[in-house]
mmCIF file of the C-alpha atoms, coordinates in Angstrom:
data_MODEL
# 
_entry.id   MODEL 
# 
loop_
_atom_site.group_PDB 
_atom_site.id 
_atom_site.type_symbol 
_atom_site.label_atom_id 
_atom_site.label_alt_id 
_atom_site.label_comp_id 
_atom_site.label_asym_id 
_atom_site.label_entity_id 
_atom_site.label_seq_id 
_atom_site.pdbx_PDB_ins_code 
_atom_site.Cartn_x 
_atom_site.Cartn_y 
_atom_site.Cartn_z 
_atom_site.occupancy 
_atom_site.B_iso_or_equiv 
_atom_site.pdbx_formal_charge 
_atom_site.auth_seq_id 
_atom_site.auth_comp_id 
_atom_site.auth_asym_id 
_atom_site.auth_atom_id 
_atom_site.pdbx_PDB_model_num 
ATOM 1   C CA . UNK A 1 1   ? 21.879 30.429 6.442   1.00 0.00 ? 1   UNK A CA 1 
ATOM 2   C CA . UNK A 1 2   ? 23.724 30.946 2.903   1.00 0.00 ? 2   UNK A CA 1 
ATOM 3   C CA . UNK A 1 3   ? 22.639 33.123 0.432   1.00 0.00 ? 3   UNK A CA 1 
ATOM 4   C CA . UNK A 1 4   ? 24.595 31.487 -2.742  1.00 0.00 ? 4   UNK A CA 1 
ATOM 5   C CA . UNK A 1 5   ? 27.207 28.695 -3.769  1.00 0.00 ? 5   UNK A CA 1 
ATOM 6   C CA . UNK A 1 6   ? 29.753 29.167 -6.230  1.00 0.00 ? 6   UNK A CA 1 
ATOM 7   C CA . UNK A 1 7   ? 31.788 25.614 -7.043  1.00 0.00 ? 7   UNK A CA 1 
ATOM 8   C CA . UNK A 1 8   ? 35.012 26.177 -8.084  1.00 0.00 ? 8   UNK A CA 1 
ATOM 9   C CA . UNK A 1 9   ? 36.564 24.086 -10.742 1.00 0.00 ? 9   UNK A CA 1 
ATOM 10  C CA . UNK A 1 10  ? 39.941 23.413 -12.295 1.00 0.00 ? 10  UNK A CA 1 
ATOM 11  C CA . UNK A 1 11  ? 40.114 23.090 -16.232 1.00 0.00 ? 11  UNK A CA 1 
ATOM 12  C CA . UNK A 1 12  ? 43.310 22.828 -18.458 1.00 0.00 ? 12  UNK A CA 1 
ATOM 13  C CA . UNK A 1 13  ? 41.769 24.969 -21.142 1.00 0.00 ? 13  UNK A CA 1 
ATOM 14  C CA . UNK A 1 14  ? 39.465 28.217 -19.839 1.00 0.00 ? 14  UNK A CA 1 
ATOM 15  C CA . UNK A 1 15  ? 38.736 29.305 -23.547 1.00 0.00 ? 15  UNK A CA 1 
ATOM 16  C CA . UNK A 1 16  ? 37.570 25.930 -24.407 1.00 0.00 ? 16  UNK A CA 1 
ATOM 17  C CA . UNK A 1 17  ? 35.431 25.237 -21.161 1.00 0.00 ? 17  UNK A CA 1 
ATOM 18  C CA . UNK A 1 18  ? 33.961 28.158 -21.857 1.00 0.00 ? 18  UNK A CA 1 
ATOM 19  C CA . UNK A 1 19  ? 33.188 27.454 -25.353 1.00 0.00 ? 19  UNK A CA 1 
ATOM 20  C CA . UNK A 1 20  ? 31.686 24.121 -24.372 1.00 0.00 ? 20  UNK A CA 1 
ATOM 21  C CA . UNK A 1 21  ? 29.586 25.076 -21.526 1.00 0.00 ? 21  UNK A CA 1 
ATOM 22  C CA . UNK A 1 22  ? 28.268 27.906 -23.912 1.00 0.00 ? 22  UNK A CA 1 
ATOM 23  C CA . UNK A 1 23  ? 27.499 25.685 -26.345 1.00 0.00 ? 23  UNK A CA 1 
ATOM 24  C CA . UNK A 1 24  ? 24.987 24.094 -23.434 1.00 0.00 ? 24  UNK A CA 1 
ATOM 25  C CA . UNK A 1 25  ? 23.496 27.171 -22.854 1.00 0.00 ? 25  UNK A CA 1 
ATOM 26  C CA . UNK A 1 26  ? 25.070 28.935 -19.811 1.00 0.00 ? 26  UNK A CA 1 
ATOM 27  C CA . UNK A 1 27  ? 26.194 32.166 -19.645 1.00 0.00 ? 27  UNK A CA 1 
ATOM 28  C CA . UNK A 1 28  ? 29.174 33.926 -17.916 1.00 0.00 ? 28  UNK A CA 1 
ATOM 29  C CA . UNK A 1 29  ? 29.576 37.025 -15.591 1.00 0.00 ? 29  UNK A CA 1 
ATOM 30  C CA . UNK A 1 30  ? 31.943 38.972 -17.427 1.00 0.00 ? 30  UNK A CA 1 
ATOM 31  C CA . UNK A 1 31  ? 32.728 41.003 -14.155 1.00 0.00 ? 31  UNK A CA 1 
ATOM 32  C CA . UNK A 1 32  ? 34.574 37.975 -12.898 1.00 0.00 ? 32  UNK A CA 1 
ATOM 33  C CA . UNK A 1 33  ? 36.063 37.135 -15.837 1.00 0.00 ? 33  UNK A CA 1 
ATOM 34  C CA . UNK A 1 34  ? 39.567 36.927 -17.156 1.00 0.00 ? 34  UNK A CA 1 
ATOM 35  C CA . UNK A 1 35  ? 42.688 34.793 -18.577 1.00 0.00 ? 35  UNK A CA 1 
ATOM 36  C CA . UNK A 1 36  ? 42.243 32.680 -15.279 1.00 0.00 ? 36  UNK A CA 1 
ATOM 37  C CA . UNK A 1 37  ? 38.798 32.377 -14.355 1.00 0.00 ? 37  UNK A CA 1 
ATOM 38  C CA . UNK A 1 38  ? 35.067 32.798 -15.097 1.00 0.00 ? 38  UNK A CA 1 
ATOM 39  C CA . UNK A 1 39  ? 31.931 32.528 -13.455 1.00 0.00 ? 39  UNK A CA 1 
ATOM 40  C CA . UNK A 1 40  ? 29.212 30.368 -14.992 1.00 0.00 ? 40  UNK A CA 1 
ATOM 41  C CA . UNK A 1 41  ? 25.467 31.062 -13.741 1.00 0.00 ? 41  UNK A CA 1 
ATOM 42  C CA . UNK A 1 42  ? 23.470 27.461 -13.581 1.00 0.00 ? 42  UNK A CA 1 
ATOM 43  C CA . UNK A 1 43  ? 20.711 29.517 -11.405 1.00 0.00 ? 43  UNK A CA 1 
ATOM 44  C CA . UNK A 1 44  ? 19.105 32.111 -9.141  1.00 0.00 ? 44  UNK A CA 1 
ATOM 45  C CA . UNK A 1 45  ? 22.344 32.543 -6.764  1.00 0.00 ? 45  UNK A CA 1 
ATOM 46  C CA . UNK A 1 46  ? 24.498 29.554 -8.331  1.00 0.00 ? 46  UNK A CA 1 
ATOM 47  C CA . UNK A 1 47  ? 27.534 29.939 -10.126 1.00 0.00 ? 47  UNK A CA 1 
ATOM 48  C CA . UNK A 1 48  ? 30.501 27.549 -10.796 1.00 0.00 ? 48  UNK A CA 1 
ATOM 49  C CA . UNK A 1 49  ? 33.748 29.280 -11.253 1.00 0.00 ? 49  UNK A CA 1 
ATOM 50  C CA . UNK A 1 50  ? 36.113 27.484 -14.038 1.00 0.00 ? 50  UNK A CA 1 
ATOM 51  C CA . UNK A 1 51  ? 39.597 28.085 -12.892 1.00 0.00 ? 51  UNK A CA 1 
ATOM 52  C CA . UNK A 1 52  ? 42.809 28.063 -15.239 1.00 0.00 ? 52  UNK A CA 1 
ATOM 53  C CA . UNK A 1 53  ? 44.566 24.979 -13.546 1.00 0.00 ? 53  UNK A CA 1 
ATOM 54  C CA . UNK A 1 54  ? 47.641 27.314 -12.271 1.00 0.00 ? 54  UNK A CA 1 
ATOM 55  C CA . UNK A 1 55  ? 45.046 29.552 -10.842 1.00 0.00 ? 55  UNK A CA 1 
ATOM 56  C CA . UNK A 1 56  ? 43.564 26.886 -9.075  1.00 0.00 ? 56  UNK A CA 1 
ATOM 57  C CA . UNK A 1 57  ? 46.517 26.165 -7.761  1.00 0.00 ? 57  UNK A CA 1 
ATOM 58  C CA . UNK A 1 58  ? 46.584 29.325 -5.683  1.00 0.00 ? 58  UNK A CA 1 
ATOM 59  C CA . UNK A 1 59  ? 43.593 28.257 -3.615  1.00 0.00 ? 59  UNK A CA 1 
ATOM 60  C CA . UNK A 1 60  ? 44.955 24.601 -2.742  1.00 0.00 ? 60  UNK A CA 1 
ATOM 61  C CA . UNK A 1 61  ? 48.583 25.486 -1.614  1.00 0.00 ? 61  UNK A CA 1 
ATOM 62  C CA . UNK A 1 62  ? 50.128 22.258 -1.519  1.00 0.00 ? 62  UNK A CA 1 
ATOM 63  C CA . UNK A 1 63  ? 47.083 19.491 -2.500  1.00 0.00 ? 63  UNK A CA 1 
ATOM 64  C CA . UNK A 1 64  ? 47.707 18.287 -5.929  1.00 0.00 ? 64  UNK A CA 1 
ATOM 65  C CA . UNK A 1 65  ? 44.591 18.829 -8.663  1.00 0.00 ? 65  UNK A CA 1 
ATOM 66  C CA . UNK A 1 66  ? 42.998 15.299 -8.937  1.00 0.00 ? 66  UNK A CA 1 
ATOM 67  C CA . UNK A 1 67  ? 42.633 14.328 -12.446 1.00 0.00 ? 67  UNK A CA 1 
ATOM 68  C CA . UNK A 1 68  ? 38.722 14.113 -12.777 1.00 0.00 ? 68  UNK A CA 1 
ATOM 69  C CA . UNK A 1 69  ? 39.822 11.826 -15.570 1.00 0.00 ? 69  UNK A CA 1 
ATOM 70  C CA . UNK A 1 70  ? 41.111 8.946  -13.147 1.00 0.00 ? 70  UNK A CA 1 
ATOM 71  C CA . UNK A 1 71  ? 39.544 9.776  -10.464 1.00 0.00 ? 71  UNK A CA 1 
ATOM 72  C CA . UNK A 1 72  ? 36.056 11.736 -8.900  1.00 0.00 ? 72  UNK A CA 1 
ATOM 73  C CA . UNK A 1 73  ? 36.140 14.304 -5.663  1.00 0.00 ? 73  UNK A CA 1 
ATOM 74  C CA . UNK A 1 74  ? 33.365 15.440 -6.180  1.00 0.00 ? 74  UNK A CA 1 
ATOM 75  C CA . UNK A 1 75  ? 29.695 15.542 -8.322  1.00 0.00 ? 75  UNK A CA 1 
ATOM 76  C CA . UNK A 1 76  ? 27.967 18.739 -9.312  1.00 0.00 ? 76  UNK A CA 1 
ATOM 77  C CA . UNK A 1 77  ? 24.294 17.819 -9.466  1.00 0.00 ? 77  UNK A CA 1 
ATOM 78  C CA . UNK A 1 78  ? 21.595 20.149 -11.162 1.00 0.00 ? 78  UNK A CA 1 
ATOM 79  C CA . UNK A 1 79  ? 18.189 20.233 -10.850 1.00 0.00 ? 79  UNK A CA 1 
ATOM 80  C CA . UNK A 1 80  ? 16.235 20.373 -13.998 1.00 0.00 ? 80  UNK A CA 1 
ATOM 81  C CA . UNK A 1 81  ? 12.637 21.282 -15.248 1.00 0.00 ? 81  UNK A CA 1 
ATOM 82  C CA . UNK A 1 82  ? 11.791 18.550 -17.040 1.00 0.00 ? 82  UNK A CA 1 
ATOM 83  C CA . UNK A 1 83  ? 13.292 14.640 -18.141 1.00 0.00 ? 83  UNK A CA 1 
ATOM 84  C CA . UNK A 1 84  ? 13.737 16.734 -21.896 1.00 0.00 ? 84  UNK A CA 1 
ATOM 85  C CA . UNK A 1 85  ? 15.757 18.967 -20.000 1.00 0.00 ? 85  UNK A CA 1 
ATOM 86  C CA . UNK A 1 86  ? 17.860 16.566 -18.268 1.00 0.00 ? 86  UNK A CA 1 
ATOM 87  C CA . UNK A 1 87  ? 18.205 14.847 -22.263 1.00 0.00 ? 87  UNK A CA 1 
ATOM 88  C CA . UNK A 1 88  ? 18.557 17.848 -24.441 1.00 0.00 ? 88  UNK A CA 1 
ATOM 89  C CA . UNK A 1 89  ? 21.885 19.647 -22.021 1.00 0.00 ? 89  UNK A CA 1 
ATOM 90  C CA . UNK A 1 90  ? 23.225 15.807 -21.976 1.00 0.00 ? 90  UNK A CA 1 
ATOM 91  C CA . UNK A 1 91  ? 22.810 15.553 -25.836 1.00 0.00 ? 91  UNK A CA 1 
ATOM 92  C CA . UNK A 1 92  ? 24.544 19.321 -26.458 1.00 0.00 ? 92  UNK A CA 1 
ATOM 93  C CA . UNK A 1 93  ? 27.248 17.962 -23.874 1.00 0.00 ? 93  UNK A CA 1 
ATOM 94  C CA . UNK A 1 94  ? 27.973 15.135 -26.196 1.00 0.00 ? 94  UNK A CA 1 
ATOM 95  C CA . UNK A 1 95  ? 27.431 16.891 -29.071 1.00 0.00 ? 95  UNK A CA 1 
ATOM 96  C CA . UNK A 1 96  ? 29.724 19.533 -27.944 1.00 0.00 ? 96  UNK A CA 1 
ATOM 97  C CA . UNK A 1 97  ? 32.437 17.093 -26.897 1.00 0.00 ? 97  UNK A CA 1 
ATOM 98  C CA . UNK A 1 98  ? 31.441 15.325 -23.307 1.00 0.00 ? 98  UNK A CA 1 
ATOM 99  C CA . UNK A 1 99  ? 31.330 11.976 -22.546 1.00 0.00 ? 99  UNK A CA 1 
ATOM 100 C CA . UNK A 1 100 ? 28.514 10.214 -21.457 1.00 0.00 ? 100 UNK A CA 1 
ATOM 101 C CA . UNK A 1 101 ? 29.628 7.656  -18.579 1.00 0.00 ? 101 UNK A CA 1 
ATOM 102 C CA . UNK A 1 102 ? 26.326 5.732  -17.412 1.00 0.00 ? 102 UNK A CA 1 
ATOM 103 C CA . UNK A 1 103 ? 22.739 5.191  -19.325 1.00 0.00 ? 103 UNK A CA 1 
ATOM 104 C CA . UNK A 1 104 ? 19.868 7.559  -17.787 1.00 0.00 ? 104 UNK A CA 1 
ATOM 105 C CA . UNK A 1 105 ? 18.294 6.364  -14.289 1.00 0.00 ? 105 UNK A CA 1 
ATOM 106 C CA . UNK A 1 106 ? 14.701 6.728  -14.224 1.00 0.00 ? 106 UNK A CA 1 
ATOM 107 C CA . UNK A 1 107 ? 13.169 5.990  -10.567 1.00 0.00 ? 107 UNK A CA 1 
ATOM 108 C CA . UNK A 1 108 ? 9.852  6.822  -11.390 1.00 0.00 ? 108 UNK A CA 1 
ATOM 109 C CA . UNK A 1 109 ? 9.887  10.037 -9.089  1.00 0.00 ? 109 UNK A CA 1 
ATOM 110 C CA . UNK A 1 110 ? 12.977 11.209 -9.921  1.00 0.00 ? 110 UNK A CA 1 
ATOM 111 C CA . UNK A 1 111 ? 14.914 10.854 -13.677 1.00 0.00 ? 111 UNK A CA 1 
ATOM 112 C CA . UNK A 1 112 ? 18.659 11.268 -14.024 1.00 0.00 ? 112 UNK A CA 1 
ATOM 113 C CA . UNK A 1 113 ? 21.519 11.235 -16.274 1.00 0.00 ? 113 UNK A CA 1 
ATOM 114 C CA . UNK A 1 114 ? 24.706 12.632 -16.379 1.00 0.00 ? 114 UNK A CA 1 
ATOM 115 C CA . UNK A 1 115 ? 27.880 13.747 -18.691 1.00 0.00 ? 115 UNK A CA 1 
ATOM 116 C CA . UNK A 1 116 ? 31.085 14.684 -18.369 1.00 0.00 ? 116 UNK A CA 1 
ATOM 117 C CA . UNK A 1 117 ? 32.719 18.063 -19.157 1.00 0.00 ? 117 UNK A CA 1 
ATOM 118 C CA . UNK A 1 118 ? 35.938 18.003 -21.050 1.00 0.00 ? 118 UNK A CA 1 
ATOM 119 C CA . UNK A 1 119 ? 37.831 18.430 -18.138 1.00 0.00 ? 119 UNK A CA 1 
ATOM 120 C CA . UNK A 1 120 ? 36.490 14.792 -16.855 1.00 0.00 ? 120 UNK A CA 1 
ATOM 121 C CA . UNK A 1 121 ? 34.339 16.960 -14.182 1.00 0.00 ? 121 UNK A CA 1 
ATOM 122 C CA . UNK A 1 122 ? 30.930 14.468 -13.607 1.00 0.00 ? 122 UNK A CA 1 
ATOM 123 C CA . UNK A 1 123 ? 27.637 16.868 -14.389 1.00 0.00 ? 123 UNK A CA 1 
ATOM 124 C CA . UNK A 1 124 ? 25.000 15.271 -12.748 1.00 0.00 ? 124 UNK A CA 1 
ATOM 125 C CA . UNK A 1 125 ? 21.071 16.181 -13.994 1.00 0.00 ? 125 UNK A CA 1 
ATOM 126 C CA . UNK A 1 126 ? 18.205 15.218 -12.609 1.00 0.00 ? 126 UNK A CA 1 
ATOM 127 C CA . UNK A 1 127 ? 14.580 15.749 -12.589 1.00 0.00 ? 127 UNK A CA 1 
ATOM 128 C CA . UNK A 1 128 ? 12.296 15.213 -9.511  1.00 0.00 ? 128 UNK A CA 1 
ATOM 129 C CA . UNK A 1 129 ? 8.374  14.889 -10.145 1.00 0.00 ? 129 UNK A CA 1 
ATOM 130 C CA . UNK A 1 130 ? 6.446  17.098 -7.934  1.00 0.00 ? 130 UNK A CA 1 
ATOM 131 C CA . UNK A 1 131 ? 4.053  15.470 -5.623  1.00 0.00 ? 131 UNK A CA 1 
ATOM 132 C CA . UNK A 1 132 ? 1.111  16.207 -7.143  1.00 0.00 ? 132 UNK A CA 1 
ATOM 133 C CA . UNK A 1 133 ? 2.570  14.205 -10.306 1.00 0.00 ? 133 UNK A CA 1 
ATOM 134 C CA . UNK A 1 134 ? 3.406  11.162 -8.536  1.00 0.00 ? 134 UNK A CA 1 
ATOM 135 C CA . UNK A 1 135 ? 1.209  8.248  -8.079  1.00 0.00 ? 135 UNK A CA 1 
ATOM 136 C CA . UNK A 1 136 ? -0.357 7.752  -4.705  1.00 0.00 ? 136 UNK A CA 1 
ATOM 137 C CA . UNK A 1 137 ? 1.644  5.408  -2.951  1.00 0.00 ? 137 UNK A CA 1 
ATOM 138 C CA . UNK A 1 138 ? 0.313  1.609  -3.083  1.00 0.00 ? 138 UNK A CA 1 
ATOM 139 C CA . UNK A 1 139 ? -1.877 -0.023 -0.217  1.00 0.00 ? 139 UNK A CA 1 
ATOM 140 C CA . UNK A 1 140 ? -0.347 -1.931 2.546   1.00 0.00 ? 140 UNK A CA 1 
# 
């Protein structure tokens, strides 16, 4: 039905988003990028735009931009290759100045953890074991 999402995010500070999420290892279509936006790839037809907050503004008329701070609307969840994957973009988020609110959850078939960006937006990563890698399910 859809071909490709693009999330669109407020942040106070573009040239410092940018700098952070960089320092995780995404990269930016310069083609849609400017003083008041950019477009972050996180995968094959997925890209979260980081909007100056006035910017922003333009697309919610009269709404007020929730401080991700106080308060969540929503959760970006990414898929990763591996648990070390999930870990190592969690430890450059910290290291690069996000917050880590919760410990890691490991269900046994799927491992997550999560961070926030500097803008208080939740980042959450998971990992989900392929069938063939999870244990057959136990006799009734």
């Amino acid at each position: 039905m859809h071909e490709q999402i693009y999330v669109n995010l407020p942040v106070k500070d573009l040239p410092r988003s940018i700098e952070f999420f960089t320092r995780l290892g995404y990269s930016f279509d310069e083609r849609f990028t400017n003083e008041n936006a950019t477009c972050m790839i996180v995968g094959r037809n997925m890209a979260v735009m980081l909007l100056a907050e006035p910017f922003f503004k333009v697309f919610i008329g009269e709404k007020a931009i929730s401080d991700a701070h106080a308060s969540a609307e929503v959760l970006v969840c990414l898929s990763c290759a591996s648990r070390e994957e999930v870990d190592t973009l969690v430890a450059k988020a910290q290291e690069a100045g996000g917050r880590i609110p919760r410990p890691p959850q490991d269900h046994g078939f799927m491992y997550g953890h999560a961070f926030e960006d500097l803008d208080g937006h939740i980042w959450e990563l998971m990992h989900m074991a392929h069938l063939s890698e999870q244990p057959p399910p136990a006799a009734a």
